[in-house]
Coordinates of C-alpha atoms and ligand atoms in Angstrom, one line a residue:
M1 CA 187.8 170.3 160.3
K2 CA 189.5 173.0 158.1
L3 CA 188.0 175.9 157.4
H4 CA 188.2 177.2 153.8
F5 CA 187.7 180.9 153.1
T6 CA 186.0 181.8 149.9
S7 CA 188.9 183.1 147.4
Y8 CA 189.7 186.7 145.7
Q9 CA 192.1 187.3 143.3
I10 CA 194.0 190.7 142.2
V11 CA 195.4 191.2 139.0
H12 CA 198.5 191.4 138.3
P13 CA 199.9 195.3 136.6
F14 CA 201.5 192.8 133.9
G15 CA 198.4 190.3 133.8
C16 CA 198.9 187.4 135.7
I17 CA 196.9 186.6 138.9
K18 CA 198.6 187.1 142.0
K19 CA 196.9 184.9 145.0
E20 CA 194.4 183.3 146.2
F21 CA 193.4 184.0 149.9
A22 CA 192.2 179.8 150.3
M23 CA 193.2 178.4 153.4
K24 CA 197.0 178.0 152.6
E25 CA 198.7 174.8 152.9
L26 CA 202.4 174.7 154.7
F27 CA 203.6 172.0 152.1
E28 CA 201.8 172.4 148.7
P29 CA 203.0 173.2 145.5
V30 CA 202.9 177.1 144.7
E31 CA 203.6 180.4 142.8
V32 CA 206.2 182.5 144.2
G33 CA 207.3 185.7 142.2
G34 CA 207.4 184.4 139.4
I35 CA 208.3 181.0 140.7
S36 CA 207.0 177.3 141.1
L37 CA 208.2 176.0 143.7
R38 CA 207.0 172.7 145.8
N39 CA 206.0 174.2 149.4
R40 CA 206.2 177.9 151.3
F41 CA 209.8 177.6 153.0
I42 CA 212.0 180.3 151.7
R43 CA 216.3 179.8 152.6
S44 CA 216.2 183.2 153.5
A45 CA 219.4 185.4 152.3
T46 CA 222.6 184.2 153.8
I47 CA 226.5 184.7 153.9
E48 CA 227.9 181.9 154.0
S49 CA 231.8 180.6 152.3
P50 CA 234.9 182.2 151.8
F51 CA 235.7 182.4 147.8
D52 CA 239.2 180.4 147.5
E53 CA 242.1 182.1 145.8
N54 CA 240.6 181.4 142.3
E55 CA 237.6 182.8 143.4
A56 CA 236.1 179.3 143.1
F57 CA 233.1 179.1 145.5
A58 CA 230.8 176.6 144.2
H59 CA 232.4 173.6 146.2
R60 CA 232.5 175.9 149.4
L61 CA 228.8 176.4 148.7
M62 CA 227.5 172.8 147.3
P63 CA 227.5 170.4 150.2
I64 CA 225.2 173.1 151.9
Y65 CA 223.2 173.9 149.3
E66 CA 222.6 169.9 148.6
K67 CA 221.9 169.3 151.6
L68 CA 218.9 171.9 152.1
A69 CA 217.4 171.3 148.9
T70 CA 217.6 167.0 149.9
N71 CA 215.9 168.9 152.7
S72 CA 212.7 169.8 151.7
I73 CA 213.7 173.8 151.4
S74 CA 211.6 175.2 148.1
A75 CA 214.5 178.3 147.3
I76 CA 217.5 178.9 148.6
I77 CA 218.6 183.1 148.2
T78 CA 222.0 183.2 148.5
G79 CA 224.6 185.5 150.8
T80 CA 224.6 189.3 149.0
V81 CA 226.6 188.9 146.2
G82 CA 228.5 192.1 145.4
V83 CA 228.5 194.2 142.5
D84 CA 231.2 196.2 142.3
E85 CA 234.7 196.6 143.7
N86 CA 233.4 198.8 146.4
S87 CA 230.2 197.1 147.9
R88 CA 231.6 194.2 149.9
S89 CA 231.7 194.6 153.9
T90 CA 233.5 191.0 154.1
H91 CA 235.7 188.6 152.3
L92 CA 232.4 186.3 152.4
M93 CA 230.8 187.9 150.0
I94 CA 231.2 186.5 146.2
K95 CA 231.3 189.1 143.9
A96 CA 229.4 188.6 141.2
Y97 CA 232.3 191.0 139.2
G98 CA 234.2 188.1 139.5
K99 CA 236.0 186.4 137.2
T100 CA 234.5 182.9 137.4
F101 CA 231.3 184.1 138.5
V102 CA 229.3 182.3 136.1
P103 CA 230.6 179.3 135.4
E104 CA 230.4 178.9 139.6
L105 CA 227.5 179.7 138.8
T106 CA 225.9 177.4 136.9
K107 CA 227.8 174.5 139.1
L108 CA 225.4 175.7 141.9
V109 CA 222.2 176.3 139.6
Q110 CA 222.2 173.0 138.2
S111 CA 222.6 170.8 141.3
V112 CA 219.9 172.7 143.3
H113 CA 217.3 171.8 140.5
S114 CA 218.4 168.5 140.0
L115 CA 217.4 168.3 144.2
G116 CA 214.5 169.7 142.6
A117 CA 214.6 173.6 144.5
K118 CA 215.2 176.5 143.1
L119 CA 218.1 179.8 143.5
I120 CA 217.5 183.1 143.8
V121 CA 220.8 185.3 143.9
Q122 CA 221.0 188.0 146.6
I123 CA 222.7 191.5 144.6
G124 CA 223.9 193.7 147.0
H125 CA 226.3 196.9 147.8
A126 CA 227.2 197.3 151.9
G127 CA 227.3 200.9 151.8
I128 CA 229.0 202.6 154.8
K129 CA 229.1 198.8 156.2
A130 CA 231.5 197.8 152.9
R131 CA 235.5 197.6 153.8
Q132 CA 238.1 198.6 151.3
I133 CA 239.1 194.5 150.7
D134 CA 238.9 195.7 146.5
G135 CA 241.0 198.3 146.7
G136 CA 238.8 201.6 145.7
G137 CA 237.9 204.3 148.6
P138 CA 237.0 204.4 151.3
P139 CA 232.8 203.4 152.2
L140 CA 230.3 205.5 150.2
G141 CA 227.4 205.5 152.3
P142 CA 224.7 208.6 151.2
V143 CA 226.3 211.5 152.5
D144 CA 229.7 212.5 153.8
T145 CA 230.2 211.0 157.4
E146 CA 232.4 208.5 159.6
T147 CA 232.5 205.3 161.3
S148 CA 231.9 204.4 165.3
K149 CA 235.5 203.7 165.0
G150 CA 236.4 207.7 163.3
L151 CA 236.8 206.4 159.6
P152 CA 235.8 208.0 156.5
I153 CA 232.4 207.7 154.5
R154 CA 232.4 209.8 151.8
G155 CA 228.9 210.5 150.1
I156 CA 228.0 208.5 147.2
T157 CA 228.0 211.4 143.1
R158 CA 224.5 210.9 141.3
D159 CA 227.5 209.8 138.6
E160 CA 228.2 207.3 141.0
L161 CA 224.7 206.6 141.6
H162 CA 224.1 205.9 137.5
A163 CA 227.1 203.2 137.7
L164 CA 225.4 201.6 140.5
A165 CA 222.2 200.8 138.8
A166 CA 224.4 199.6 135.6
S167 CA 226.3 197.4 138.5
F168 CA 222.8 195.8 139.5
A169 CA 222.3 195.5 135.9
A170 CA 225.3 193.7 134.8
A171 CA 225.4 191.3 137.6
A172 CA 221.8 190.5 137.3
I173 CA 222.2 189.7 134.3
R174 CA 225.1 187.2 134.8
C175 CA 222.8 185.3 137.3
K176 CA 220.2 184.5 134.5
E177 CA 223.2 183.8 132.5
A178 CA 223.6 181.1 135.1
G179 CA 220.7 179.8 135.1
A180 CA 219.2 181.4 138.5
D181 CA 215.5 181.5 138.8
A182 CA 215.6 184.8 140.0
V183 CA 217.9 187.3 141.3
Q184 CA 216.8 189.4 145.0
I185 CA 217.7 193.0 144.9
L186 CA 219.1 194.1 148.6
A187 CA 217.7 197.0 150.0
A188 CA 217.2 195.5 153.6
H189 CA 219.6 195.9 156.9
G190 CA 221.3 199.3 156.0
Y191 CA 223.4 198.2 153.2
L192 CA 223.2 201.1 150.4
L193 CA 219.9 200.8 149.3
S194 CA 218.8 200.6 152.8
E195 CA 220.7 203.6 153.8
F196 CA 218.8 205.8 151.0
L197 CA 215.1 204.5 152.4
S198 CA 216.2 205.9 155.6
P199 CA 215.9 209.2 156.9
Y200 CA 218.5 208.6 159.6
F201 CA 221.3 207.1 157.5
N202 CA 220.2 209.7 153.8
K203 CA 221.0 213.3 155.3
R204 CA 221.0 214.2 151.7
T205 CA 219.7 217.6 150.1
D206 CA 219.5 216.4 146.4
E207 CA 216.9 214.7 144.3
Y208 CA 218.0 211.2 146.6
G209 CA 217.9 212.8 149.5
G210 CA 214.7 214.2 151.6
G211 CA 210.9 213.0 151.3
I212 CA 210.3 208.8 150.8
E213 CA 210.4 209.6 146.8
N214 CA 213.7 211.1 146.3
R215 CA 214.3 208.6 148.9
A216 CA 213.8 206.2 147.1
R217 CA 214.6 207.2 144.2
I218 CA 218.1 204.6 143.5
T219 CA 216.1 201.9 145.3
L220 CA 213.9 202.7 141.9
E221 CA 216.4 203.4 139.4
V222 CA 217.6 200.2 140.3
Y223 CA 215.2 198.4 140.2
D224 CA 214.1 199.8 136.5
T225 CA 217.4 199.2 135.6
V226 CA 217.5 195.1 136.2
R227 CA 214.3 195.3 135.2
A228 CA 214.9 197.2 131.5
A229 CA 218.4 194.5 131.4
V230 CA 217.0 191.2 132.3
G231 CA 213.5 191.6 130.9
R232 CA 210.1 191.6 131.6
D233 CA 209.8 187.9 132.3
Y234 CA 213.1 187.0 134.8
P235 CA 210.8 187.3 138.4
V236 CA 213.1 190.3 140.2
W237 CA 212.2 190.3 143.8
L238 CA 213.5 192.9 146.7
K239 CA 214.2 192.6 150.1
I240 CA 213.1 196.0 152.8
N241 CA 212.6 196.7 155.5
C242 CA 209.7 198.1 156.4
K243 CA 211.0 200.3 159.9
D244 CA 215.0 199.9 160.3
R245 CA 214.5 199.6 164.3
T246 CA 216.9 202.9 164.4
E247 CA 215.3 206.2 166.5
Q248 CA 214.3 208.1 163.0
S249 CA 213.8 204.9 160.7
I250 CA 210.9 204.7 157.8
S251 CA 207.5 204.4 158.2
P252 CA 204.8 202.2 158.1
A253 CA 203.3 204.7 155.1
D254 CA 207.1 205.4 153.2
F255 CA 207.0 201.5 153.2
I256 CA 204.0 200.4 151.9
W257 CA 204.6 203.5 149.6
V258 CA 208.1 202.3 148.4
C259 CA 206.1 198.6 148.1
K260 CA 203.5 200.1 145.7
E261 CA 205.8 201.7 143.5
L262 CA 207.9 198.3 142.8
D263 CA 204.1 196.4 142.5
K264 CA 203.7 198.9 139.9
R265 CA 207.1 198.9 138.1
G266 CA 206.0 194.9 137.8
I267 CA 207.8 193.5 141.1
N268 CA 207.6 190.1 141.5
A269 CA 208.2 189.1 145.0
V270 CA 209.1 191.4 148.1
E271 CA 210.6 189.7 151.5
V272 CA 209.9 191.8 154.7
S273 CA 212.5 192.2 156.7
G274 CA 213.4 194.9 159.3
G275 CA 216.7 196.4 161.6
S276 CA 220.5 198.4 159.7
S277 CA 222.2 196.5 162.5
I278 CA 224.4 199.1 162.8
D279 CA 224.3 198.5 167.3
P280 CA 222.5 195.7 169.3
K281 CA 218.6 197.6 169.3
S282 CA 218.9 197.7 165.7
V283 CA 219.4 194.1 164.4
S284 CA 217.6 192.4 161.5
T285 CA 218.3 189.2 164.0
P286 CA 216.4 189.5 167.1
L287 CA 216.3 187.5 170.2
I288 CA 213.3 185.1 170.0
R289 CA 212.1 184.6 173.2
N290 CA 208.8 182.9 172.6
E291 CA 206.0 182.4 169.6
E292 CA 204.8 185.7 169.5
E293 CA 207.8 186.6 169.3
E294 CA 207.7 184.9 166.0
G295 CA 207.3 186.2 162.8
F296 CA 208.6 190.3 163.7
F297 CA 208.2 191.5 160.5
A298 CA 205.1 189.8 160.0
R299 CA 202.2 192.4 160.7
E300 CA 204.0 194.7 158.6
A301 CA 203.9 192.0 155.3
L302 CA 200.3 191.2 156.0
Q303 CA 199.9 194.9 155.4
A304 CA 202.1 195.2 151.9
A305 CA 200.2 192.1 150.5
E306 CA 197.3 193.9 151.1
E307 CA 198.3 196.9 148.9
I308 CA 200.4 195.3 146.6
S309 CA 199.6 192.4 144.1
A310 CA 203.3 191.1 144.0
S311 CA 204.1 187.7 146.0
V312 CA 205.1 188.7 149.8
I313 CA 207.4 186.7 151.4
S314 CA 207.9 187.2 156.0
V315 CA 210.9 186.4 157.5
C316 CA 212.7 187.0 160.7
G317 CA 211.7 185.0 164.0
Y318 CA 209.7 182.1 162.7
R319 CA 210.5 178.8 164.5
T320 CA 206.8 176.7 165.7
P321 CA 205.3 175.4 161.9
D322 CA 201.7 175.9 163.8
V323 CA 202.6 180.0 164.6
I324 CA 203.9 179.6 160.4
E325 CA 200.8 178.4 159.7
K326 CA 198.5 181.0 161.4
W327 CA 200.6 184.1 160.0
L328 CA 200.2 182.0 157.1
N329 CA 196.7 182.4 157.5
K330 CA 195.7 185.8 158.4
G331 CA 196.2 187.2 155.2
G332 CA 198.4 187.1 152.0
I333 CA 201.6 186.3 152.7
D334 CA 202.6 183.8 149.9
A335 CA 206.0 181.8 151.4
I336 CA 208.1 182.4 155.3
A337 CA 211.9 183.1 154.9
L338 CA 213.7 181.3 157.4
C339 CA 217.8 181.9 158.2
R340 CA 218.6 180.8 161.9
P341 CA 217.3 177.9 162.1
L342 CA 218.2 176.1 159.3
I343 CA 221.9 176.7 160.0
S344 CA 221.6 175.2 162.7
E345 CA 219.5 172.5 162.0
P346 CA 219.4 171.8 157.7
D347 CA 216.6 169.2 156.9
L348 CA 214.7 171.6 159.4
V349 CA 211.5 171.2 157.2
S350 CA 211.8 167.7 155.7
R351 CA 211.6 167.3 159.6
W352 CA 209.1 169.1 159.5
E353 CA 207.5 166.8 155.7
K354 CA 207.8 164.2 158.1
G355 CA 205.0 165.1 161.0
D356 CA 207.9 166.3 163.9
K357 CA 206.4 169.5 164.2
T358 CA 208.6 170.2 167.4
K359 CA 209.8 173.5 167.1
S360 CA 213.5 174.3 165.0
R361 CA 216.0 173.8 168.0
C362 CA 217.2 177.3 166.7
V363 CA 217.4 180.1 170.4
S364 CA 217.6 182.7 168.4
C365 CA 221.5 183.1 169.6
S366 CA 223.0 184.5 166.4
K367 CA 226.5 182.8 167.3
C368 CA 226.0 181.1 163.6
F369 CA 227.4 185.2 162.7
N370 CA 230.7 183.8 163.1
P371 CA 231.7 180.8 161.9
K372 CA 234.0 180.1 164.9
L373 CA 231.5 179.9 167.9
E374 CA 230.0 177.4 167.9
C375 CA 225.6 177.5 167.2
V376 CA 223.9 176.5 170.8
P377 CA 221.3 173.6 170.3
F378 CA 217.4 173.9 171.9
A379 CA 218.1 173.8 175.5
G380 CA 214.4 173.0 175.9
K381 CA 212.7 169.7 176.1
A382 CA 212.8 168.5 171.9
Ligands
FMN401 C1 225.1 183.5 159.6 C2 224.0 185.4 158.3 C3 224.0 185.2 157.9 C4 223.4 186.5 156.6 N1 223.4 186.8 155.4 C5 222.8 187.7 155.4 C6 222.3 187.9 153.5 O1 223.6 188.3 152.9 N2 221.5 189.1 153.5 C7 220.5 189.1 154.0 O2 219.3 189.7 153.6 N3 219.9 188.6 155.1 C8 221.1 188.5 156.0 N4 220.9 187.6 157.1 C9 219.4 187.7 156.9 C10 218.3 187.0 157.2 O3 218.1 186.4 155.9 C11 217.5 186.6 158.2 O4 216.1 188.1 157.7 C12 218.2 186.8 159.3 O5 218.7 185.6 159.6 C13 216.4 186.7 160.3 O6 215.3 186.0 160.3 P1 215.6 184.6 161.1 O7 215.2 185.0 162.1 O8 214.8 183.1 159.9 O9 217.2 184.5 161.2 C14 221.4 186.4 157.1 C15 221.8 186.0 158.7 C16 222.7 185.4 159.6 C17 222.9 184.4 160.9

């Protein structure tokens, strides 16, 4: 028999009621981050497919998205879409500023909607991880430094930071124009905004460096500029690190402080992740060896949910439906995002929905980062 908790409600600063901590089911319609979803499973951002020479991408992503949407995923978050000419780390990143971006995205949105799912576009800047693939100068980071290979990284100027916020806003407007259900600002995984949040990368001495109020300044400016551009009713989400997995890291208190500031300003959802992916120890895609390691950043997501009224999405390491249900019912996590398990088994969510609750076959090998390597199937008993 299922216990039903007494529910209580929190009033969002913009007037909408957030959530009730009642017993949650995996497969029930739910409101997350200003969007109605058919269940609690979201495909987390996953970079997938290169453009062709005309910057077309819909034909490449369409089969992947259609497979996921046909198989019960409630919402798909695209891989990071670059906001300007300095923002891309790989040719796989779509350009929000590309000529064909709006019509190509429109095709994807229409297709995903026709299959009952939602489409959210992740917008970002790769910071020190960017490559000079669109011309331009060296990668930009919080300060002048160099890569592990000795290549220069240039500290981004104040003027460029203002331009950056405007580029995020321009990208968000284009996503809205194409009919996307929300945008998600990438402020995680050691990309530019995450580098500013992190004391490991951010050694600035101006108003963008130092304490968390300063290190978070550009993230909040980007959020404010995007919000002003898309209006108060359009869902804006943000993916943030609760820990960077580097020696110096955003602290638990700083992470909560940023979540609360975003919440005050009306963010609709926060996806809690971690890792900077600058070396094997700091990856955002850790090895998940057992059920105890599933929900790698779930404790921190629960803490955020206690402090904010925006929706909270937890990502990383979820493999087993019973474990997912347990984390959802420990507190205020609203939805779970999956990446590698859906590369391994695009029909995973519908399999679970139909009653086959066997864990994902994904062994977190992360070979899916390299499309030339084969995804290793689940080695245990299926
Ligand atoms: C191939 C691949 C591509 C990814 N692309 C992105 C991305 O574009 N943006 C992002 O925020 N995270 C990206 N991630 C990280 C995932 O969204 C997710 O945070 C991480 O894989 C942990 O979840 P999982 O254990 O369900 O895989 C990617 C991960 C993989 C394996």
